[in-house]
CSV table of C-alpha atoms in Angstrom, one decimal:
chain,number,residue,atom,x,y,z
C,57,MET,CA,4.5,55.8,43.6
C,58,THR,CA,7.9,54.6,42.6
C,59,ALA,CA,9.5,51.5,44.0
C,60,SER,CA,13.2,50.9,44.4
C,61,PRO,CA,15.2,49.7,41.3
C,62,ARG,CA,15.0,46.1,40.4
C,63,PHE,CA,17.9,44.2,38.9
C,64,SER,CA,17.8,42.1,35.7
C,65,SER,CA,20.6,40.3,33.8
C,66,LYS,CA,21.4,43.6,32.1
C,67,GLY,CA,21.6,45.7,35.2
C,68,PRO,CA,19.2,47.9,37.3
C,69,LEU,CA,15.7,48.2,35.8
C,70,PRO,CA,13.5,50.8,37.5
C,71,PHE,CA,9.8,50.3,37.2
C,72,THR,CA,6.6,51.3,39.1
C,73,THR,CA,4.7,49.0,41.3
C,74,GLU,CA,1.8,49.0,38.8
C,75,ALA,CA,4.1,47.8,36.0
C,76,ALA,CA,5.6,45.0,38.1
C,77,PRO,CA,2.8,42.4,37.5
C,78,ALA,CA,3.0,43.0,33.7
C,79,LEU,CA,6.7,42.3,33.7
C,80,TRP,CA,6.3,39.2,35.8
C,81,ARG,CA,3.7,37.9,33.5
C,82,LYS,CA,6.0,38.6,30.5
C,83,GLU,CA,8.8,36.7,32.2
C,84,LEU,CA,6.4,33.8,33.1
C,85,LYS,CA,5.2,33.7,29.5
C,86,ASP,CA,8.7,33.8,28.1
C,87,GLY,CA,9.6,30.9,30.4
C,88,LEU,CA,6.6,28.9,29.3
C,89,VAL,CA,7.4,29.5,25.6
C,90,LYS,CA,11.0,28.4,26.2
C,91,LYS,CA,9.8,25.2,28.0
C,92,VAL,CA,7.3,24.5,25.2
C,93,SER,CA,10.0,25.0,22.6
C,94,ILE,CA,12.3,22.5,24.4
C,95,ARG,CA,9.4,20.0,24.6
C,96,ARG,CA,8.7,20.4,20.9
C,97,GLY,CA,12.3,20.2,19.8
C,98,ALA,CA,13.4,17.3,22.0
C,99,PRO,CA,11.6,14.6,19.9
C,100,VAL,CA,13.3,15.9,16.7
C,101,TRP,CA,16.8,15.5,18.2
C,102,VAL,CA,15.9,12.1,19.7
C,103,CYS,CA,14.7,10.9,16.3
C,104,LEU,CA,17.7,12.3,14.5
C,105,ALA,CA,20.1,10.6,16.9
C,106,LEU,CA,18.2,7.3,16.6
C,107,ILE,CA,18.2,7.6,12.8
C,108,LEU,CA,22.0,8.2,12.7
C,109,LEU,CA,22.6,5.3,15.1
C,110,LEU,CA,20.4,2.9,13.0
C,111,LEU,CA,22.2,4.0,9.8
C,112,ILE,CA,25.5,2.8,11.2
C,113,LEU,CA,24.1,-0.1,13.1
C,114,PRO,CA,24.9,-3.4,11.4
C,115,THR,CA,22.1,-6.0,11.1
C,116,GLY,CA,24.6,-8.9,11.5
C,117,PHE,CA,23.5,-10.5,8.2
C,118,GLU,CA,25.7,-8.4,5.8
C,119,ASP,CA,28.1,-11.3,5.3
C,120,ASN,CA,25.4,-13.7,4.2
C,121,ARG,CA,27.0,-16.5,2.2
C,122,VAL,CA,24.6,-16.0,-0.7
C,123,PHE,CA,26.6,-12.9,-1.7
C,124,GLN,CA,30.1,-14.3,-1.4
C,125,GLU,CA,32.3,-14.0,-4.5
C,126,SER,CA,29.6,-12.0,-6.3
C,127,ASP,CA,28.9,-8.4,-7.0
C,128,ILE,CA,25.4,-6.9,-7.6
C,129,ARG,CA,25.5,-4.0,-10.0
C,130,PRO,CA,23.3,-2.2,-12.6
C,131,ALA,CA,23.9,-3.0,-16.2
C,132,LEU,CA,22.7,-1.7,-19.6
C,133,VAL,CA,21.1,-4.2,-21.9
C,134,LEU,CA,22.7,-3.8,-25.4
C,135,SER,CA,20.9,-6.6,-27.2
C,136,THR,CA,18.8,-9.7,-26.5
C,137,ASP,CA,18.5,-13.2,-27.9
C,138,GLU,CA,15.2,-15.0,-27.5
C,139,SER,CA,16.0,-18.1,-29.6
C,140,MET,CA,15.9,-20.3,-26.5
C,141,VAL,CA,12.6,-18.9,-25.1
C,142,ILE,CA,9.7,-21.2,-25.4
C,143,ASP,CA,6.5,-19.1,-26.0
C,144,THR,CA,3.2,-20.8,-25.3
C,145,GLY,CA,1.1,-17.7,-25.7
C,146,LEU,CA,0.3,-17.0,-22.1
C,147,ILE,CA,3.6,-17.9,-20.4
C,148,ARG,CA,7.2,-18.2,-21.4
C,149,SER,CA,9.9,-20.6,-20.3
C,150,GLY,CA,13.5,-21.3,-21.2
C,151,GLU,CA,16.3,-18.7,-21.2
C,152,GLN,CA,16.8,-15.2,-22.5
C,153,ARG,CA,20.3,-14.1,-23.2
C,154,CYS,CA,21.3,-10.5,-23.0
C,155,GLN,CA,24.5,-8.7,-24.0
C,156,LEU,CA,25.3,-6.3,-21.2
C,157,GLU,CA,27.5,-3.3,-20.3
C,158,ILE,CA,28.3,-3.2,-16.6
C,159,LEU,CA,27.6,0.2,-15.2
C,160,GLY,CA,29.3,0.1,-11.8
C,161,GLY,CA,31.8,-1.6,-9.5
C,162,PRO,CA,35.2,-3.1,-10.4
C,163,PHE,CA,33.9,-4.4,-13.7
C,164,ARG,CA,32.5,-1.0,-14.8
C,165,GLY,CA,32.5,-0.7,-18.7
C,166,ARG,CA,33.1,-4.4,-19.2
C,167,HIS,CA,30.8,-6.3,-21.6
C,168,ALA,CA,29.3,-9.6,-20.6
C,169,GLU,CA,26.5,-12.0,-21.4
C,170,GLY,CA,23.7,-12.2,-18.9
C,171,ARG,CA,21.3,-15.1,-18.6
C,172,ASN,CA,17.6,-14.5,-17.7
C,173,MET,CA,16.0,-17.8,-16.6
C,174,LEU,CA,12.2,-18.0,-17.3
C,175,ASN,CA,10.2,-20.4,-15.2
C,176,GLY,CA,6.8,-20.0,-16.7
C,177,SER,CA,5.5,-17.7,-14.0
C,178,LEU,CA,4.0,-14.4,-14.9
C,179,GLU,CA,4.4,-13.3,-11.3
C,180,GLN,CA,8.1,-13.8,-11.1
C,181,ASP,CA,9.5,-13.9,-14.7
C,182,LYS,CA,10.7,-10.7,-16.5
C,183,LEU,CA,11.8,-10.0,-20.1
C,184,PHE,CA,14.4,-7.4,-21.0
C,185,SER,CA,14.6,-5.2,-24.1
C,186,PRO,CA,17.6,-3.3,-25.6
C,187,GLY,CA,18.1,-0.1,-23.7
C,188,ASP,CA,16.7,-1.4,-20.4
C,189,ARG,CA,18.7,-1.1,-17.2
C,190,ALA,CA,18.9,-4.3,-15.3
C,191,LEU,CA,20.2,-5.3,-11.8
C,192,VAL,CA,22.6,-8.2,-12.3
C,193,ARG,CA,24.6,-10.5,-10.1
C,194,ILE,CA,28.2,-10.9,-11.3
C,195,ASN,CA,29.9,-14.1,-10.2
C,196,TYR,CA,33.6,-13.8,-10.4
C,197,GLN,CA,36.9,-15.5,-9.3
C,198,ASN,CA,40.4,-14.0,-9.2
C,199,GLY,CA,39.1,-10.9,-10.9
C,200,GLU,CA,37.5,-12.7,-13.9
C,201,ILE,CA,33.8,-12.8,-14.6
C,202,LEU,CA,32.5,-16.4,-14.5
C,203,ASN,CA,28.8,-15.7,-15.3
C,204,VAL,CA,26.2,-13.0,-15.0
C,205,SER,CA,22.6,-13.6,-13.9
C,206,MET,CA,19.7,-11.2,-14.4
C,207,ILE,CA,18.0,-10.3,-11.2
C,208,ASP,CA,15.4,-7.8,-12.2
C,209,HIS,CA,14.9,-4.4,-13.8
C,210,TYR,CA,16.9,-1.6,-12.2
C,211,ARG,CA,14.3,0.6,-10.6
C,212,THR,CA,16.4,2.5,-8.0
C,213,PRO,CA,16.5,5.9,-9.8
C,214,TRP,CA,12.7,6.0,-10.2
C,215,GLU,CA,12.2,4.9,-6.6
C,216,LEU,CA,14.4,7.7,-5.4
C,217,LEU,CA,12.5,10.2,-7.6
C,218,LEU,CA,9.2,9.0,-6.2
C,219,ALA,CA,10.6,9.3,-2.6
C,220,GLY,CA,11.9,12.8,-3.4
C,221,LEU,CA,8.6,13.9,-4.8
C,222,PHE,CA,6.9,12.6,-1.7
C,223,VAL,CA,9.2,14.5,0.6
C,224,LEU,CA,8.8,17.7,-1.4
C,225,LEU,CA,5.0,17.5,-1.3
C,226,LEU,CA,5.0,16.9,2.4
C,227,VAL,CA,7.4,19.8,3.1
C,228,ALA,CA,5.6,22.2,0.6
C,229,PHE,CA,2.2,21.4,2.1
C,230,ALA,CA,2.9,21.0,5.8
C,231,GLY,CA,6.2,22.8,6.4
C,232,ARG,CA,7.9,21.9,9.6
C,233,THR,CA,5.2,19.4,10.4
C,234,GLY,CA,6.0,17.7,7.0
C,235,LEU,CA,9.6,17.4,8.0
C,236,ARG,CA,8.6,15.8,11.2
C,237,ALA,CA,6.4,13.4,9.2
C,238,VAL,CA,9.5,12.5,7.0
C,239,LEU,CA,11.5,11.9,10.1
C,240,SER,CA,8.9,9.5,11.5
C,241,PHE,CA,8.7,7.7,8.2
C,242,VAL,CA,12.5,7.2,7.9
C,243,LEU,CA,12.7,6.2,11.6
C,244,THR,CA,10.0,3.6,11.1
C,245,VAL,CA,11.6,2.1,8.0
C,246,LEU,CA,15.0,1.8,9.8
C,247,MET,CA,13.5,0.4,13.0
C,248,ILE,CA,11.8,-2.4,11.0
C,249,TRP,CA,14.8,-3.2,8.8
C,250,LYS,CA,17.6,-2.7,11.4
C,251,VAL,CA,15.9,-4.0,14.6
C,252,LEU,CA,12.7,-5.9,14.0
C,253,VAL,CA,13.7,-8.1,11.1
C,254,PRO,CA,17.2,-9.1,12.5
C,255,GLN,CA,15.7,-9.9,15.9
C,256,TYR,CA,13.1,-12.1,14.3
C,257,LEU,CA,15.8,-13.9,12.3
C,258,ARG,CA,17.8,-14.5,15.5
C,259,GLY,CA,14.8,-16.3,17.0
C,260,CYS,CA,13.7,-13.7,19.6
C,261,ASN,CA,10.1,-13.8,20.7
C,262,PRO,CA,8.2,-12.0,17.8
C,263,VAL,CA,5.3,-10.8,20.0
C,264,TRP,CA,7.5,-9.2,22.7
C,265,VAL,CA,9.9,-7.7,20.1
C,266,GLY,CA,6.9,-6.4,18.1
C,267,LEU,CA,5.3,-4.8,21.1
C,268,ALA,CA,8.5,-3.2,22.3
C,269,ILE,CA,9.3,-1.7,18.9
C,270,THR,CA,5.7,-0.6,18.4
C,271,LEU,CA,5.7,1.2,21.8
C,272,VAL,CA,9.0,3.0,21.0
C,273,LEU,CA,7.7,4.1,17.6
C,274,THR,CA,4.4,5.1,19.0
C,275,VAL,CA,6.0,7.3,21.6
C,276,LEU,CA,8.4,9.0,19.1
C,277,ILE,CA,5.9,9.5,16.3
C,278,ILE,CA,3.3,11.0,18.5
C,279,ALA,CA,6.0,13.1,20.3
C,280,LEU,CA,6.9,14.5,16.9
C,281,VAL,CA,3.4,15.8,16.6
C,282,TYR,CA,2.9,17.1,20.1
C,283,GLY,CA,6.3,17.2,21.8
C,284,PHE,CA,6.8,15.5,25.2
C,285,ASP,CA,3.7,16.8,26.9
C,286,ARG,CA,0.4,15.7,28.4
C,287,ARG,CA,-1.2,15.3,24.9
C,288,CYS,CA,1.6,12.9,24.0
C,289,ALA,CA,1.1,10.9,27.2
C,290,ALA,CA,-2.7,10.7,26.6
C,291,ALA,CA,-2.4,9.6,22.9
C,292,VAL,CA,0.4,7.1,23.6
C,293,SER,CA,-1.5,5.6,26.5
C,294,GLY,CA,-4.7,5.2,24.5
C,295,SER,CA,-2.8,3.9,21.4
C,296,PHE,CA,-0.9,1.3,23.3
C,297,LEU,CA,-3.9,0.0,25.2
C,298,GLY,CA,-5.7,-0.5,21.9
C,299,ILE,CA,-2.6,-2.3,20.5
C,300,LEU,CA,-2.5,-4.6,23.5
C,301,VAL,CA,-6.1,-5.5,22.9
C,302,THR,CA,-5.3,-6.3,19.3
C,303,CYS,CA,-2.3,-8.4,20.4
C,304,VAL,CA,-4.2,-10.5,22.9
C,305,MET,CA,-7.2,-11.0,20.6
C,306,GLY,CA,-4.9,-11.8,17.6
C,307,GLY,CA,-3.0,-14.5,19.6
C,308,ALA,CA,-6.3,-16.0,20.9
C,309,PHE,CA,-8.1,-16.1,17.5
C,310,THR,CA,-5.0,-17.3,15.6
C,311,THR,CA,-5.1,-20.4,17.8
C,312,LEU,CA,-8.9,-20.8,17.5
C,313,PHE,CA,-8.7,-20.4,13.7
C,314,GLN,CA,-5.8,-22.9,13.6
C,315,ILE,CA,-3.8,-20.6,11.4
C,316,HIS,CA,-0.1,-21.5,10.8
C,317,GLY,CA,2.3,-18.7,10.1
C,318,ALA,CA,3.4,-20.3,6.8
C,319,VAL,CA,0.3,-18.6,5.3
C,320,MET,CA,2.5,-15.5,5.0
C,321,SER,CA,4.1,-15.0,1.6
C,322,TYR,CA,7.6,-16.3,1.3
C,323,SER,CA,7.6,-17.6,4.9
C,324,GLU,CA,8.4,-21.2,3.8
C,325,SER,CA,11.5,-19.9,2.0
C,326,LEU,CA,12.9,-18.9,5.4
C,327,LEU,CA,12.5,-22.5,6.6
C,328,TYR,CA,14.3,-23.9,3.6
C,329,ALA,CA,17.1,-21.3,3.9
C,330,GLY,CA,18.1,-22.7,7.3
C,331,TYR,CA,15.8,-20.9,9.7
C,332,GLN,CA,13.8,-23.9,10.9
C,333,HIS,CA,13.9,-22.5,14.4
C,334,LEU,CA,11.6,-19.6,13.6
C,335,ASN,CA,8.1,-19.5,15.1
C,336,LEU,CA,6.2,-18.4,12.0
C,337,THR,CA,2.8,-18.5,13.8
C,338,GLN,CA,4.0,-16.0,16.4
C,339,ILE,CA,5.4,-13.8,13.7
C,340,PHE,CA,2.0,-13.9,12.1
C,341,MET,CA,0.4,-12.9,15.4
C,342,ALA,CA,2.8,-10.0,15.7
C,343,SER,CA,2.0,-8.8,12.2
C,344,ILE,CA,-1.6,-8.4,13.1
C,345,PHE,CA,-1.1,-5.7,15.8
C,346,ILE,CA,1.9,-4.1,13.9
C,347,GLY,CA,-0.3,-3.7,10.8
C,348,ALA,CA,-3.1,-2.1,12.8
C,349,SER,CA,-0.8,0.2,14.9
C,350,GLY,CA,-0.7,3.0,12.3
C,351,ALA,CA,-4.5,3.4,12.1
C,352,VAL,CA,-4.7,3.1,15.9
C,353,MET,CA,-2.2,5.9,16.4
C,354,ASP,CA,-4.1,8.1,13.9
C,355,LEU,CA,-7.4,7.7,15.7
C,356,ALA,CA,-5.7,8.3,19.1
C,357,VAL,CA,-4.2,11.6,17.9
C,358,ASP,CA,-7.5,12.7,16.4
C,359,ILE,CA,-9.3,12.2,19.7
C,360,THR,CA,-6.6,13.7,21.8
C,361,SER,CA,-6.4,16.8,19.7
C,362,ALA,CA,-10.2,17.2,19.8
C,363,VAL,CA,-10.2,16.9,23.6
C,364,TYR,CA,-7.3,19.3,24.0
C,365,GLU,CA,-9.0,22.0,21.8
C,366,VAL,CA,-12.2,21.7,23.9
C,367,VAL,CA,-10.3,21.9,27.2
C,368,GLU,CA,-8.3,24.9,25.9
C,369,LYS,CA,-11.5,26.8,25.0
C,370,ARG,CA,-13.2,25.8,28.2
C,371,PRO,CA,-10.6,25.4,31.0
C,372,GLU,CA,-13.3,24.8,33.6
C,373,LEU,CA,-14.4,21.6,31.8
C,374,SER,CA,-14.4,18.6,34.2
C,375,ARG,CA,-12.7,15.3,33.4
C,376,ARG,CA,-16.1,13.6,33.0
C,377,GLU,CA,-17.2,16.1,30.4
C,378,ALA,CA,-13.9,15.9,28.6
C,379,ILE,CA,-14.1,12.1,28.4
C,380,ARG,CA,-17.7,12.4,27.1
C,381,SER,CA,-16.5,14.8,24.3
C,382,GLY,CA,-13.7,12.4,23.4
C,383,MET,CA,-16.2,9.5,23.2
C,384,ASN,CA,-18.3,11.5,20.8
C,385,VAL,CA,-15.4,12.3,18.6
C,386,GLY,CA,-14.3,8.6,18.7
C,387,ARG,CA,-17.8,7.4,17.6
C,388,ALA,CA,-17.8,9.8,14.6
C,389,ALA,CA,-14.3,8.7,13.5
C,390,MET,CA,-14.8,5.0,14.1
C,391,GLY,CA,-17.2,4.4,11.1
C,392,THR,CA,-14.6,5.3,8.5
C,393,MET,CA,-11.5,4.1,10.3
C,394,THR,CA,-12.7,0.5,10.5
C,395,THR,CA,-13.2,0.4,6.7
C,396,THR,CA,-9.7,1.9,6.3
C,397,LEU,CA,-8.2,-1.5,7.3
C,398,LEU,CA,-10.7,-3.3,5.1
C,399,PHE,CA,-9.6,-1.4,2.1
C,400,ALA,CA,-5.9,-1.7,3.0
C,401,TYR,CA,-6.0,-5.5,3.4
C,402,SER,CA,-8.5,-6.4,0.7
C,403,GLY,CA,-7.1,-4.2,-2.0
C,404,GLY,CA,-4.3,-6.6,-2.8
C,405,TYR,CA,-6.7,-9.6,-3.0
C,406,VAL,CA,-9.0,-8.4,-5.8
C,407,ALA,CA,-7.5,-11.0,-8.2
C,408,LEU,CA,-8.2,-13.8,-5.7
C,409,LEU,CA,-11.8,-12.7,-5.2
C,410,MET,CA,-12.2,-12.6,-9.0
C,411,VAL,CA,-10.9,-16.2,-9.2
C,412,PHE,CA,-13.4,-17.3,-6.5
C,413,MET,CA,-16.3,-15.7,-8.4
C,414,ALA,CA,-15.1,-16.9,-11.8
C,415,GLN,CA,-15.1,-20.5,-10.4
C,416,GLY,CA,-18.4,-20.2,-8.7
C,417,THR,CA,-16.9,-21.0,-5.3
C,418,PRO,CA,-19.5,-21.0,-2.5
C,419,LEU,CA,-19.1,-18.3,0.2
C,420,SER,CA,-19.1,-21.0,2.9
C,421,ASN,CA,-16.0,-22.5,1.2
C,422,ILE,CA,-14.3,-19.2,0.8
C,423,ILE,CA,-14.4,-18.1,4.4
C,424,ASN,CA,-13.0,-21.4,5.6
C,425,TYR,CA,-9.9,-21.3,3.4
C,426,LYS,CA,-6.8,-20.7,5.5
C,427,TYR,CA,-5.5,-17.7,3.6
C,428,VAL,CA,-8.9,-16.0,3.6
C,429,ALA,CA,-9.3,-16.6,7.3
C,430,ALA,CA,-5.9,-15.1,7.9
C,431,GLU,CA,-6.9,-11.9,6.1
C,432,LEU,CA,-10.2,-11.9,8.1
C,433,LEU,CA,-8.1,-12.0,11.2
C,434,HIS,CA,-6.0,-9.1,10.1
C,435,THR,CA,-9.0,-7.0,9.2
C,436,VAL,CA,-11.4,-7.8,12.1
C,437,ILE,CA,-8.9,-8.0,14.9
C,438,GLY,CA,-7.3,-4.7,13.7
C,439,SER,CA,-10.8,-3.2,13.7
C,440,PHE,CA,-11.2,-4.4,17.3
C,441,GLY,CA,-8.1,-2.3,18.2
C,442,LEU,CA,-9.6,0.7,16.5
C,443,VAL,CA,-12.9,0.3,18.3
C,444,THR,CA,-11.2,-0.1,21.7
C,445,VAL,CA,-8.7,2.7,21.2
C,446,ALA,CA,-11.4,5.3,21.1
C,447,PRO,CA,-12.7,4.9,24.7
C,448,PHE,CA,-9.2,4.3,26.0
C,449,THR,CA,-7.9,7.5,24.4
C,450,ALA,CA,-11.0,9.5,25.5
C,451,LEU,CA,-10.4,8.3,29.0
C,452,CYS,CA,-6.7,9.0,29.0
C,453,ALA,CA,-7.2,12.4,27.4
C,454,GLY,CA,-9.8,13.4,30.0
C,455,VAL,CA,-7.5,12.3,32.8
C,456,PHE,CA,-4.4,14.0,31.5
C,457,LEU,CA,-5.8,17.2,30.0
C,458,ALA,CA,-8.9,18.2,32.0
C,459,LEU,CA,-9.4,19.5,35.5
C,460,GLU,CA,-10.4,17.1,38.2
C,461,SER,CA,-14.1,16.4,38.4
């Protein structure tokens, strides 16, 4: 039996009554695909817009007086003079003089003598050889070079090469997902450099600023994985609840441990540079949950994806069963994720542990040292965030993704 002609955007379209449901299903499916495509594409455009905005956004510290009447450029080391270097075997002190050719800026092609001051510190001192490329600070007045100081080796080309290889590997292995990962990486770097650090220097509350930036990055990074949908809402909710636990516990135990923020490397230099108003202890507190947020997001996404797959295969699954499945996944992942933070934080302190052992320092002394207690705070409080994010995410994923009980 033939029905009356229907109309589409392209004109009349006759079809039978039996064919109508199939056409409607196709239109419904096309609409859902289009909606999903918009949800998946929206985070990319939001991130690109934010990246462009952050690239042109000034930090407010570009005109710092340290860089007045000076120009920082790469230079080629033509020859060196070590006659004024005092070599004691293990360390060197004195001054190394280098003949340089400036490779950029208004003094490009000019030859000058650079001075490399050695302070007897293997950690900070550097020696140059002919053929090296160095980063130098050129102090000048009225277009004439007054003196040139050696800052460090010029590593920018190799760093760009390393970054390029990293991007190529991500894109080659993961395709579009790899591009989204690159976007999240670039966005995170810019948010830290252009927003977090300047706000800290202006004296804003480090904990609130850290929480706000962490929340924004969590939403955008997870949205790049899922799009703006229920999975994103579940993973973001679980992640941020875990980060809040880390924040509260970090603040409480920093006070109980009597840790001052000056335990962070180079923090005292800020005070001597005219930033006595900074609350270093609160900055240290914020660093605890910011440092753990990446691992927290990782675990939240794993649990959310697992619950989503289970619910997709069994749509009749109740919320209680979905939450139980998420809990089981969280328990399995928790064992390795907690040690992830331990490896991340302790890897840079192998030399310190070797010093303790070489000197026969008792363990009771070691765990009471301020800088050791600070690393324990980072590791253990971050692990608390990982442990709590599992049930939080399982609960949120069950509520957002499964049917009602």
